[in-house]
Amino acid sequence: MKLTIIGCGYLGATHAACMAELGHDVLGMDADMDKVRVLNSGKAPFYEPGLDDLLAKHTASGRLKFTASYAEAARFGELHFIGVGTPQQAAENAYDLTHLFSAIRRLATHLLGPAVVAVKSTVPVGTAAHVAKILEESAPAGGKVQVAWNPEFLRESSAIEDTLRPDRLVLGFDSEQSWGEAVLRQCFRKIIEAGTPTIVTDWATAELAKTSANSFLATKISFINAMAEVCEATGADVHELAEILGHDVRIGRSGMRPGLGFGGGCLPKDLRGFLARAGELGVDRALTFLHEIDAINNGRRERMVALVREQLGDTLASRRITIWGAAFKPGTDDIRDSPALAVAQGLHELGATVTVSDPKALDNARKHHPELGHVEDPVAAARGADLLLHLTEWPQFRHVDPERLARRVRTAKVIDGRGTLDLGSWRRAGWTVRALGRA
Ligand code: UDX
């Protein structure tokens, strides 16, 4: 098939490369010319494992191209995926849909014949109808343009695997007899034939699928982090508790790692966007618990700052603190709502001199947090530190030798915010050790 993807960020660029891998002819469209140039050279403008290889393979095979022109995208094929960002509004909890509606409008003016517009961007429930109205009013093809809702559940760091072998496919339409369904089934034929559960539903259910899935995942994480607080107060160990709970198949172990809480471009914003939409719909009481989920999550960052003050005293001026971790999670260079950087910024505001270390996210951290020090090598980053914070699940930090490190720092004090350091070996190497979720 010939298809396009409008918006080539983490979601869109990955989707474009994966659709080419499935055998389609793909045109990715993004308004950012620099991004288009990098993508056309077969590289990703961000770090995602395996994506450079896939982009290089398919820009070379001729199955994948990128453009900044809506007109070219509209002419290219009859299936257009929309993957533009829907961030949180600057001063509100609600989603900012400006980019989405503007992309739809600009594409619409060039749609001269039948087409399917399949939206993957995460939105408040009710947006599909609005998108359909814009298309009907602005596209010369009018009613011949169909809207399909196809939420995307990929996780950064395993985005290719999640796209090519998803847990499920969700396809939302406004009527049971939609020719758009046949178009999308053809597009995803290989994935469907591999046995992927495929749920065809209405627009509202498809829209809700994404925000409710992310709210559930956030709830699971905040639940175990609430237990971490109880553990800290009682001498229990939250990591062992999580394992015990996880053996119950009704609860499950995955997505319930305690630590500094969730961040990134999705979970925090989807919780808040969902709450805002529930308010508009008059069902906010049903979702009040999500406020608490958000508050527990922010509480872990505050708790980390409190632990630092416990270790170093209230006056942090002239104190040197090294933070391992800048990305919001391992396997990405994405620093959106990064818990580690939120702690770093908080400590900087309290007067500390803070240096962060991360294998992939330092360029982004430098750009958005010039007030911090940035050193890639974990050992060099800790030179002269009064305190080390382990705030990441990147595995390489776990393998640093605590004995060697003890000789570089000013004071051998560490706080483990992720629960993955072998604390026994750190203690034996002379470190004073504290951890979230452990007495
Ligand atoms: C998430 C959803 O998983 C994905 O389905 C959706 O499409 C987009 O949002 P992503 O943001 O890439 O994906 O990351 P995810 O792996 O879900 O982690 C989100 C955050 O939760 C990270 O900050 C991570 O460190 C944290 N997390 C995750 C935990 O603290 N504990 C866990 O057990 C799992």
Short mmCIF file of C-alpha atoms and ligand atoms in Angstrom, two decimals:
data_model
loop_
_atom_site.label_atom_id
_atom_site.label_comp_id
_atom_site.label_asym_id
_atom_site.label_seq_id
_atom_site.Cartn_x
_atom_site.Cartn_y
_atom_site.Cartn_z
CA MET A 1 0.00 0.00 0.00
CA LYS A 2 0.97 3.64 -0.34
CA LEU A 3 0.47 5.46 2.92
CA THR A 4 1.63 8.54 4.81
CA ILE A 5 2.35 9.46 8.39
CA ILE A 6 1.82 13.09 9.37
CA GLY A 7 4.04 14.09 12.33
CA CYS A 8 7.39 12.32 12.66
CA GLY A 9 8.30 12.39 16.35
CA TYR A 10 8.94 9.32 18.52
CA LEU A 11 5.62 7.83 17.42
CA GLY A 12 5.41 8.89 13.77
CA ALA A 13 9.01 8.21 12.70
CA THR A 14 8.85 4.75 14.27
CA HIS A 15 5.51 4.02 12.66
CA ALA A 16 6.80 5.16 9.27
CA ALA A 17 9.87 2.90 9.44
CA CYS A 18 7.80 -0.05 10.67
CA MET A 19 5.18 0.35 7.92
CA ALA A 20 8.02 0.25 5.36
CA GLU A 21 9.30 -2.89 7.10
CA LEU A 22 5.84 -4.42 6.59
CA GLY A 23 6.29 -3.84 2.84
CA HIS A 24 4.38 -0.61 2.28
CA ASP A 25 5.52 2.49 0.37
CA VAL A 26 5.65 5.18 3.01
CA LEU A 27 5.90 8.95 2.98
CA GLY A 28 6.51 10.59 6.35
CA MET A 29 5.53 14.24 6.62
CA ASP A 30 6.75 16.70 9.22
CA ALA A 31 6.66 20.50 9.19
CA ASP A 32 10.20 20.65 10.63
CA MET A 33 12.59 20.76 7.64
CA ASP A 34 15.62 19.87 9.76
CA LYS A 35 13.90 16.75 11.00
CA VAL A 36 12.91 15.82 7.44
CA ARG A 37 16.51 16.21 6.27
CA VAL A 38 17.86 13.98 9.05
CA LEU A 39 15.17 11.33 8.48
CA ASN A 40 15.84 11.31 4.72
CA SER A 41 19.50 10.63 5.47
CA GLY A 42 18.37 7.40 7.15
CA LYS A 43 18.81 8.57 10.75
CA ALA A 44 16.44 9.32 13.61
CA PRO A 45 16.57 12.82 15.11
CA PHE A 46 16.32 11.15 18.56
CA TYR A 47 17.53 7.94 20.17
CA GLU A 48 15.35 4.85 19.88
CA PRO A 49 17.01 1.41 19.84
CA GLY A 50 17.07 -0.11 16.33
CA LEU A 51 15.39 2.83 14.62
CA ASP A 52 18.48 4.15 12.82
CA ASP A 53 19.00 0.71 11.23
CA LEU A 54 15.39 0.49 10.06
CA LEU A 55 15.40 4.05 8.68
CA ALA A 56 18.69 3.43 6.87
CA LYS A 57 17.38 0.15 5.43
CA HIS A 58 14.18 1.62 4.03
CA THR A 59 15.40 5.04 2.89
CA ALA A 60 17.95 3.00 0.91
CA SER A 61 15.37 0.51 -0.41
CA GLY A 62 13.28 3.44 -1.67
CA ARG A 63 10.21 2.37 0.33
CA LEU A 64 10.52 5.27 2.78
CA LYS A 65 10.76 9.01 2.17
CA PHE A 66 10.06 12.12 4.18
CA THR A 67 8.69 15.51 3.13
CA ALA A 68 7.58 18.79 4.66
CA SER A 69 4.75 19.25 2.13
CA TYR A 70 1.11 18.54 2.98
CA ALA A 71 0.21 18.68 -0.72
CA GLU A 72 2.73 15.94 -1.52
CA ALA A 73 1.46 13.83 1.39
CA ALA A 74 -2.16 14.20 0.29
CA ARG A 75 -1.32 13.13 -3.28
CA PHE A 76 0.85 10.20 -2.18
CA GLY A 77 -1.80 7.68 -1.12
CA GLU A 78 -5.26 7.07 0.27
CA LEU A 79 -4.32 6.17 3.85
CA HIS A 80 -2.97 8.93 6.08
CA PHE A 81 -1.89 8.20 9.65
CA ILE A 82 -1.77 11.17 12.02
CA GLY A 83 0.88 11.04 14.74
CA VAL A 84 1.35 14.69 15.73
CA GLY A 85 1.96 15.56 19.36
CA THR A 86 -0.85 16.47 21.74
CA PRO A 87 1.05 17.90 24.74
CA GLN A 88 -0.44 19.25 27.95
CA GLN A 89 -1.52 22.90 27.74
CA ALA A 90 0.93 25.30 29.37
CA ALA A 91 -1.31 26.43 32.24
CA GLU A 92 -4.02 23.74 32.23
CA ASN A 93 -4.38 20.00 32.70
CA ALA A 94 -6.12 19.62 29.34
CA TYR A 95 -4.51 18.49 26.09
CA ASP A 96 -3.30 21.08 23.62
CA LEU A 97 -4.91 19.99 20.35
CA THR A 98 -3.68 22.93 18.27
CA HIS A 99 -1.11 20.89 16.32
CA LEU A 100 -3.58 18.09 15.67
CA PHE A 101 -6.35 20.33 14.33
CA SER A 102 -3.93 22.40 12.30
CA ALA A 103 -2.42 19.26 10.72
CA ILE A 104 -5.90 17.95 9.85
CA ARG A 105 -6.91 21.29 8.34
CA ARG A 106 -3.76 21.58 6.27
CA LEU A 107 -4.00 18.01 5.00
CA ALA A 108 -7.74 18.38 4.31
CA THR A 109 -7.39 21.21 1.81
CA HIS A 110 -5.40 18.86 -0.47
CA LEU A 111 -7.65 15.79 -0.21
CA LEU A 112 -9.33 15.64 -3.61
CA GLY A 113 -10.56 12.04 -3.55
CA PRO A 114 -11.54 9.20 -1.19
CA ALA A 115 -9.14 8.79 1.71
CA VAL A 116 -8.88 7.30 5.19
CA VAL A 117 -7.44 9.50 7.92
CA ALA A 118 -6.35 7.21 10.77
CA VAL A 119 -5.49 9.16 13.92
CA LYS A 120 -2.94 7.71 16.34
CA SER A 121 -2.36 10.81 18.49
CA THR A 122 -3.65 10.60 22.07
CA VAL A 123 -6.67 12.85 22.59
CA PRO A 124 -9.58 13.52 24.93
CA VAL A 125 -12.59 11.35 24.14
CA GLY A 126 -14.85 13.17 21.68
CA THR A 127 -12.08 14.47 19.43
CA ALA A 128 -12.78 12.08 16.53
CA ALA A 129 -16.08 13.76 15.77
CA HIS A 130 -14.36 17.14 15.70
CA VAL A 131 -11.70 15.82 13.32
CA ALA A 132 -14.41 14.37 11.05
CA LYS A 133 -16.19 17.73 10.99
CA ILE A 134 -13.03 19.59 9.98
CA LEU A 135 -12.43 17.08 7.19
CA GLU A 136 -15.98 17.28 5.94
CA GLU A 137 -15.88 21.08 5.88
CA SER A 138 -12.36 21.59 4.54
CA ALA A 139 -11.59 18.64 2.25
CA PRO A 140 -12.68 19.03 -1.40
CA ALA A 141 -13.51 15.30 -1.23
CA GLY A 142 -15.88 16.06 1.70
CA GLY A 143 -17.80 12.98 2.83
CA LYS A 144 -15.48 10.68 0.90
CA VAL A 145 -12.86 11.12 3.61
CA GLN A 146 -13.29 8.65 6.47
CA VAL A 147 -11.93 8.98 9.98
CA ALA A 148 -10.50 5.92 11.73
CA TRP A 149 -9.21 5.95 15.29
CA ASN A 150 -6.13 3.79 15.76
CA PRO A 151 -4.54 4.45 19.20
CA GLU A 152 -0.86 3.71 19.58
CA PHE A 153 0.42 1.90 22.68
CA LEU A 154 4.14 1.82 21.90
CA ARG A 155 6.66 2.36 24.68
CA GLU A 156 9.76 4.37 23.95
CA SER A 157 12.84 2.11 24.11
CA SER A 158 10.87 -0.82 22.63
CA ALA A 159 8.91 1.18 20.06
CA ILE A 160 9.80 -0.97 17.02
CA GLU A 161 8.93 -4.24 18.70
CA ASP A 162 5.70 -2.73 20.07
CA THR A 163 4.73 -1.49 16.59
CA LEU A 164 5.54 -4.65 14.66
CA ARG A 165 4.30 -7.05 17.34
CA PRO A 166 1.71 -5.12 19.37
CA ASP A 167 -0.35 -6.65 22.20
CA ARG A 168 -3.50 -5.62 20.36
CA LEU A 169 -4.77 -3.49 17.50
CA VAL A 170 -7.64 -1.11 18.09
CA LEU A 171 -9.59 0.28 15.14
CA GLY A 172 -12.39 2.76 15.79
CA PHE A 173 -15.05 3.81 13.24
CA ASP A 174 -18.28 5.74 13.42
CA SER A 175 -20.34 3.11 11.63
CA GLU A 176 -20.31 -0.66 11.36
CA GLN A 177 -20.10 -0.60 7.57
CA SER A 178 -16.89 1.32 7.10
CA TRP A 179 -14.69 0.79 4.06
CA GLY A 180 -11.97 2.33 6.19
CA GLU A 181 -11.88 -0.94 8.11
CA ALA A 182 -10.92 -2.88 5.00
CA VAL A 183 -8.16 -0.34 4.26
CA LEU A 184 -6.69 -0.61 7.76
CA ARG A 185 -6.99 -4.40 7.82
CA GLN A 186 -5.03 -4.48 4.57
CA CYS A 187 -2.41 -2.16 6.03
CA PHE A 188 -1.99 -4.30 9.17
CA ARG A 189 -2.53 -7.64 7.37
CA LYS A 190 0.79 -9.18 8.47
CA ILE A 191 0.26 -8.12 12.08
CA ILE A 192 -3.32 -9.44 12.12
CA GLU A 193 -2.33 -12.73 10.46
CA ALA A 194 0.31 -13.19 13.17
CA GLY A 195 -2.61 -13.59 15.59
CA THR A 196 -2.68 -10.09 17.14
CA PRO A 197 -6.03 -9.51 18.89
CA THR A 198 -7.82 -6.92 16.75
CA ILE A 199 -10.69 -5.02 18.27
CA VAL A 200 -12.96 -3.06 15.95
CA THR A 201 -15.03 -0.58 17.88
CA ASP A 202 -16.60 2.88 17.87
CA TRP A 203 -14.65 6.14 17.99
CA ALA A 204 -15.23 6.87 21.68
CA THR A 205 -14.05 3.45 22.86
CA ALA A 206 -10.97 3.65 20.67
CA GLU A 207 -10.17 7.13 22.01
CA LEU A 208 -10.70 6.02 25.59
CA ALA A 209 -8.53 2.92 25.12
CA LYS A 210 -5.34 4.93 25.27
CA THR A 211 -6.07 7.34 28.13
CA SER A 212 -7.61 4.62 30.27
CA ALA A 213 -4.70 2.20 29.63
CA ASN A 214 -2.19 4.85 30.64
CA SER A 215 -4.24 5.83 33.69
CA PHE A 216 -4.31 2.20 34.77
CA LEU A 217 -0.54 1.82 34.31
CA ALA A 218 0.05 5.02 36.28
CA THR A 219 -2.26 3.74 39.02
CA LYS A 220 -0.28 0.53 39.30
CA ILE A 221 2.99 2.44 39.63
CA SER A 222 1.61 4.89 42.18
CA PHE A 223 0.07 2.04 44.16
CA ILE A 224 3.43 0.35 44.66
CA ASN A 225 5.07 3.72 45.35
CA ALA A 226 2.45 4.40 48.04
CA MET A 227 3.42 1.04 49.54
CA ALA A 228 7.05 2.24 49.38
CA GLU A 229 6.16 5.09 51.73
CA VAL A 230 4.57 2.64 54.14
CA CYS A 231 7.65 0.42 53.89
CA GLU A 232 9.97 3.33 54.71
CA ALA A 233 7.95 4.00 57.85
CA THR A 234 7.76 0.38 59.00
CA GLY A 235 11.08 -1.21 58.09
CA ALA A 236 9.54 -3.33 55.32
CA ASP A 237 11.13 -3.69 51.87
CA VAL A 238 9.00 -2.54 48.95
CA HIS A 239 10.98 -4.49 46.34
CA GLU A 240 10.33 -7.76 48.13
CA LEU A 241 6.73 -6.70 48.65
CA ALA A 242 6.35 -6.02 44.90
CA GLU A 243 7.67 -9.47 44.15
CA ILE A 244 5.29 -11.10 46.60
CA LEU A 245 2.31 -9.21 45.16
CA GLY A 246 3.40 -9.89 41.60
CA HIS A 247 3.14 -13.67 41.94
CA ASP A 248 -0.61 -13.25 42.24
CA VAL A 249 -1.69 -13.54 38.60
CA ARG A 250 -4.54 -11.13 39.25
CA ILE A 251 -2.00 -8.46 40.17
CA GLY A 252 1.04 -9.35 38.02
CA ARG A 253 4.61 -8.18 38.41
CA SER A 254 5.09 -6.09 35.29
CA GLY A 255 4.66 -2.34 35.34
CA MET A 256 4.87 -2.31 39.11
CA ARG A 257 8.50 -1.44 39.75
CA PRO A 258 8.72 0.92 42.70
CA GLY A 259 11.02 3.91 42.54
CA LEU A 260 10.97 7.57 41.75
CA GLY A 261 7.67 7.32 39.89
CA PHE A 262 6.61 7.79 36.30
CA GLY A 263 7.51 10.54 33.87
CA GLY A 264 7.75 10.93 30.10
CA GLY A 265 5.58 12.45 27.43
CA CYS A 266 2.59 10.18 28.05
CA LEU A 267 1.62 8.92 31.51
CA PRO A 268 1.63 12.25 33.44
CA LYS A 269 -0.04 14.20 30.65
CA ASP A 270 -2.63 11.50 29.92
CA LEU A 271 -3.69 11.35 33.58
CA ARG A 272 -4.21 15.10 33.66
CA GLY A 273 -5.83 15.29 30.24
CA PHE A 274 -8.23 12.51 31.23
CA LEU A 275 -9.15 14.36 34.43
CA ALA A 276 -9.76 17.58 32.52
CA ARG A 277 -12.01 15.81 30.03
CA ALA A 278 -13.90 14.01 32.80
CA GLY A 279 -14.64 17.43 34.31
CA GLU A 280 -16.10 18.64 31.01
CA LEU A 281 -18.22 15.49 30.77
CA GLY A 282 -19.48 15.81 34.36
CA VAL A 283 -17.97 12.49 35.42
CA ASP A 284 -15.04 13.91 37.35
CA ARG A 285 -16.13 12.19 40.58
CA ALA A 286 -15.50 8.83 38.95
CA LEU A 287 -11.90 9.81 38.35
CA THR A 288 -11.00 11.80 41.49
CA PHE A 289 -8.61 8.98 42.46
CA LEU A 290 -6.42 10.00 39.52
CA HIS A 291 -5.59 13.25 41.36
CA GLU A 292 -4.22 11.08 44.13
CA ILE A 293 -2.23 8.96 41.66
CA ASP A 294 -0.62 12.13 40.33
CA ALA A 295 0.01 13.44 43.86
CA ILE A 296 1.66 10.16 44.98
CA ASN A 297 3.87 10.34 41.91
CA ASN A 298 4.98 13.92 42.61
CA GLY A 299 5.43 12.95 46.25
CA ARG A 300 8.26 10.56 45.34
CA ARG A 301 10.26 13.43 43.86
CA GLU A 302 9.65 15.51 47.00
CA ARG A 303 10.61 12.57 49.19
CA MET A 304 13.92 12.26 47.33
CA VAL A 305 14.69 15.94 47.97
CA ALA A 306 13.78 15.43 51.66
CA LEU A 307 16.14 12.44 51.87
CA VAL A 308 18.92 14.58 50.39
CA ARG A 309 18.38 17.22 53.07
CA GLU A 310 18.39 14.50 55.69
CA GLN A 311 21.83 13.45 54.44
CA LEU A 312 23.36 16.88 53.79
CA GLY A 313 21.43 19.24 56.05
CA ASP A 314 19.13 22.05 55.02
CA THR A 315 21.81 24.27 53.57
CA LEU A 316 22.72 22.87 50.20
CA ALA A 317 24.78 25.83 48.97
CA SER A 318 28.35 24.69 48.27
CA ARG A 319 27.24 21.04 48.29
CA ARG A 320 28.06 18.96 45.22
CA ILE A 321 25.47 16.39 44.22
CA THR A 322 25.83 13.92 41.36
CA ILE A 323 22.72 12.43 39.78
CA TRP A 324 22.91 9.29 37.70
CA GLY A 325 20.08 9.49 35.16
CA ALA A 326 18.57 12.28 33.06
CA ALA A 327 16.20 10.51 30.63
CA PHE A 328 12.71 9.78 31.98
CA LYS A 329 13.53 6.07 31.76
CA PRO A 330 16.32 3.88 30.34
CA GLY A 331 16.62 3.20 26.62
CA THR A 332 15.66 6.70 25.47
CA ASP A 333 17.07 10.23 25.22
CA ASP A 334 13.64 11.67 26.04
CA ILE A 335 13.71 13.97 29.08
CA ARG A 336 10.07 15.08 29.05
CA ASP A 337 8.86 15.22 32.66
CA SER A 338 11.93 13.26 33.76
CA PRO A 339 11.73 12.45 37.49
CA ALA A 340 15.54 12.53 37.76
CA LEU A 341 15.75 16.01 36.20
CA ALA A 342 12.89 17.28 38.36
CA VAL A 343 14.90 16.28 41.42
CA ALA A 344 18.06 17.79 39.89
CA GLN A 345 16.30 21.08 39.26
CA GLY A 346 14.78 21.12 42.76
CA LEU A 347 18.21 20.61 44.34
CA HIS A 348 19.76 23.25 42.11
CA GLU A 349 17.07 25.70 43.22
CA LEU A 350 18.01 24.93 46.83
CA GLY A 351 21.57 26.02 46.07
CA ALA A 352 23.34 22.71 45.37
CA THR A 353 25.81 22.27 42.51
CA VAL A 354 24.28 19.41 40.57
CA THR A 355 25.93 17.27 37.88
CA VAL A 356 23.90 14.76 35.88
CA SER A 357 25.13 11.72 33.99
CA ASP A 358 23.28 9.76 31.31
CA PRO A 359 24.41 7.67 28.34
CA LYS A 360 21.99 9.18 25.78
CA ALA A 361 20.07 12.13 27.18
CA LEU A 362 22.82 14.66 27.94
CA ASP A 363 22.35 16.71 24.76
CA ASN A 364 18.69 17.23 25.62
CA ALA A 365 19.54 17.88 29.28
CA ARG A 366 22.14 20.48 28.24
CA LYS A 367 19.60 22.23 26.03
CA HIS A 368 16.79 22.35 28.59
CA HIS A 369 18.80 22.45 31.84
CA PRO A 370 21.90 24.56 31.22
CA GLU A 371 21.99 25.30 34.96
CA LEU A 372 23.20 21.74 35.66
CA GLY A 373 26.60 20.12 35.05
CA HIS A 374 26.63 17.36 32.41
CA VAL A 375 29.18 14.52 32.37
CA GLU A 376 28.65 11.29 30.47
CA ASP A 377 31.06 9.05 32.34
CA PRO A 378 29.38 7.99 35.63
CA VAL A 379 32.63 7.88 37.58
CA ALA A 380 33.95 11.21 36.30
CA ALA A 381 30.53 12.76 37.03
CA ALA A 382 30.86 11.79 40.70
CA ARG A 383 34.29 13.36 41.23
CA GLY A 384 34.28 15.44 44.42
CA ALA A 385 30.59 14.76 45.18
CA ASP A 386 29.12 15.07 48.66
CA LEU A 387 26.25 12.83 47.66
CA LEU A 388 25.38 10.47 44.81
CA LEU A 389 21.77 9.86 43.70
CA HIS A 390 20.98 6.79 41.62
CA LEU A 391 17.79 7.86 39.82
CA THR A 392 17.78 5.72 36.69
CA GLU A 393 17.30 2.14 35.55
CA TRP A 394 19.99 2.33 32.84
CA PRO A 395 21.87 -0.91 33.69
CA GLN A 396 25.41 0.48 33.20
CA PHE A 397 25.20 2.48 36.43
CA ARG A 398 24.56 -0.68 38.44
CA HIS A 399 27.86 -2.08 37.24
CA VAL A 400 30.08 0.76 38.48
CA ASP A 401 32.47 -0.55 41.14
CA PRO A 402 31.54 1.17 44.44
CA GLU A 403 35.09 0.74 45.82
CA ARG A 404 36.66 2.56 42.88
CA LEU A 405 33.97 5.22 43.08
CA ALA A 406 34.46 5.78 46.82
CA ARG A 407 37.97 7.09 46.03
CA ARG A 408 36.59 9.77 43.66
CA VAL A 409 33.86 11.33 45.79
CA ARG A 410 34.27 13.76 48.69
CA THR A 411 31.84 11.86 50.91
CA ALA A 412 30.74 8.27 50.21
CA LYS A 413 26.99 8.74 50.54
CA VAL A 414 24.47 7.31 48.10
CA ILE A 415 20.68 7.30 47.81
CA ASP A 416 19.15 4.66 45.55
CA GLY A 417 15.94 5.98 44.06
CA ARG A 418 15.34 2.99 41.82
CA GLY A 419 16.12 0.07 44.09
CA THR A 420 18.46 -1.64 41.66
CA LEU A 421 21.86 -1.08 43.30
CA ASP A 422 23.40 -3.99 45.20
CA LEU A 423 23.35 -2.07 48.46
CA GLY A 424 25.34 -4.73 50.37
CA SER A 425 28.37 -4.26 48.16
CA TRP A 426 28.09 -0.46 48.46
CA ARG A 427 27.99 -0.71 52.25
CA ARG A 428 30.99 -3.04 52.27
CA ALA A 429 32.84 -0.48 50.15
CA GLY A 430 32.29 2.08 52.90
CA TRP A 431 29.24 3.92 51.57
CA THR A 432 26.45 5.33 53.73
CA VAL A 433 23.38 4.04 51.95
CA ARG A 434 19.75 5.20 51.86
CA ALA A 435 17.03 3.97 49.51
CA LEU A 436 13.46 4.82 48.60
CA GLY A 437 11.08 2.16 49.83
CA ARG A 438 13.50 0.63 52.32
CA ALA A 439 14.02 1.50 55.96
C1 UDX B 1 3.75 4.70 28.06
C2 UDX B 1 2.86 3.45 27.90
O1 UDX B 1 3.49 2.31 28.44
C3 UDX B 1 2.55 3.22 26.44
O2 UDX B 1 1.71 2.09 26.29
C4 UDX B 1 1.89 4.44 25.91
O3 UDX B 1 1.57 4.29 24.58
C5 UDX B 1 2.79 5.66 26.10
O4 UDX B 1 3.11 5.80 27.47
P1 UDX B 1 6.33 5.21 27.85
O5 UDX B 1 6.01 6.58 28.36
O6 UDX B 1 7.27 5.08 26.70
O7 UDX B 1 4.99 4.45 27.44
O8 UDX B 1 6.99 4.41 29.06
P2 UDX B 1 6.65 3.26 30.12
O9 UDX B 1 7.63 2.18 29.89
O10 UDX B 1 5.23 2.91 30.22
O11 UDX B 1 7.12 4.03 31.45
C6 UDX B 1 6.50 5.24 31.86
C7 UDX B 1 7.11 5.73 33.15
O12 UDX B 1 6.76 4.88 34.23
C8 UDX B 1 8.63 5.80 33.14
O13 UDX B 1 9.03 6.97 33.81
C9 UDX B 1 9.05 4.57 33.92
O14 UDX B 1 10.31 4.73 34.55
C10 UDX B 1 7.92 4.47 34.93
N1 UDX B 1 7.69 3.11 35.41
C11 UDX B 1 7.29 2.15 34.55
C12 UDX B 1 7.84 2.82 36.76
O15 UDX B 1 8.20 3.69 37.56
N2 UDX B 1 7.59 1.55 37.18
C13 UDX B 1 7.19 0.56 36.34
O16 UDX B 1 7.01 -0.57 36.82
C14 UDX B 1 7.03 0.86 34.97
#
